[in-house]
Amino acid sequence: MQTLKLNQFLKILVSILIYLSFSTLLYSQAYTHKYIDSMLIKVNEDLRISGRKKELIDLNNKFCNISKKQDYKKGEILSYINLGNIYATVGMYEKAFKYLQVAEENLEGIDDYYLHTKLYQEYGQANYVIGLYKKAVKYNSKSIYYGKQIKDQHDREILSLVYANRADFLRESNSIDSSLIYLQKALEIKPTPVINSTIANHYMLFAKNEDSAQMYFNRAFSLLKQREYWDPQRALTYFYYGNFLFERQDYTLALDYYIKSVEILKKTRRVYQIPMLYQTIAKTYKKLNNASKEKDYLERYAKLNDSLGRVRDESINNSVDKITREKEKDDVDQQNSTILYNVIIFSLFFIIIIVYYVYNKRITKKRKIIEEKELETELLMKKMSVDDERLVSLARKNDPLFFNEYQNAYPELVGRLLEINPKLSTNELSFCAMIQLGFSSKEIAQYGFMQHRSVQTKKNRLRKKLHIPSDVDIYFFLQNLNSK
């Protein structure tokens, strides 16, 4: 024990000397971000578990100022979160919530999963100690969400603490099985004395499994031997082990562990856990038939619990105010979202109307052009029909004016035939005209006063002169040529 106290003293002394040496150089040099992080995480933790409140507050205030001057947001936010933790630990909940709110405001818009995890972890713990368990679970869920996204393995160890706290919250909500699941998750990430002793406490109280409880207590005490000073880990382990001994009716030894736990909690300023211990000690003295000591500790319990209760009530009001502000902010956000939604819908409706108007106008214009073309085509067809009837009549009469009239009606077709073969005679062109107008070989022979065989012969000659393939009908050839 003497060696333990000496080692404890030396460890604390080294941390304080390191801190003081840093303090003297504080404004005389520029600090790297890595160095600031180590001060606000490692040195902060050493001072925190040794209960050095003043040095702890000074450390965070000074490095908060340094971070501000360097515009190093992470350092500034870490300082605020640490200060929130310090004040919550010593029962100054109103101040704790103020620092956490400042941290949250500064963290807005910053993508740092570790900071988000740490902030919501502290928010959850602060709400838990003032009795707002549902609120605590809500913040703890946020902490787990961000913690799972941390890539750095060392930083990710914070999830062990987050899971352990969730186990506490669930136990208070009577979700006993779920509580044990999260304790096991915490243990997998980082085995600590307090997690082992909490699991032991679970097996003792809820499973009534003394062997399992003893196994986890053995692991907890084995880990405590590796720690050279007393801290909250040791205090809670002693408390849970005292409960274990109480259940075994070893009241004298249980009392010894309870009192040791209180001493450590006082040194480390963990005041919010002391009333419960006072009450437990009073209960133990009752079992030992020591009425005066029982009364003494009940009075201590009542006095400290009332004092913390007043602070707790103020903090609950502040937390409720924060909830109200968050709801008002959510309402404003919802209102803004509704306005934005309406603007988008109106804009889309307006765009649709414009697009429909432009589209409809184009369609109307196209339809009008098509109708005009159709009318023009119809008139042309009528004209062609009238012309064709007259040409057919002239052909049937074998009128000498037939070809001249045909050439006037179909100048393009005649021109294309001459392009293919400029040597075509008028008689041959007239023959083509009769075929194009739909006269059959028999009709051509009849109206041209020739034999049917002669018509076939002329067709064959014409096919050669116009280079018409043998598999193509002359009539379709001429119609196709006319439609070009």
XYZ file of C-alpha atoms in Angstrom, residues 1-6:
6
model
C 0.000 0.000 0.000
C 2.892 2.356 0.881
C 4.505 1.663 -2.519
C 1.165 2.267 -4.246
C 0.744 5.654 -2.563
C 4.336 6.638 -3.401
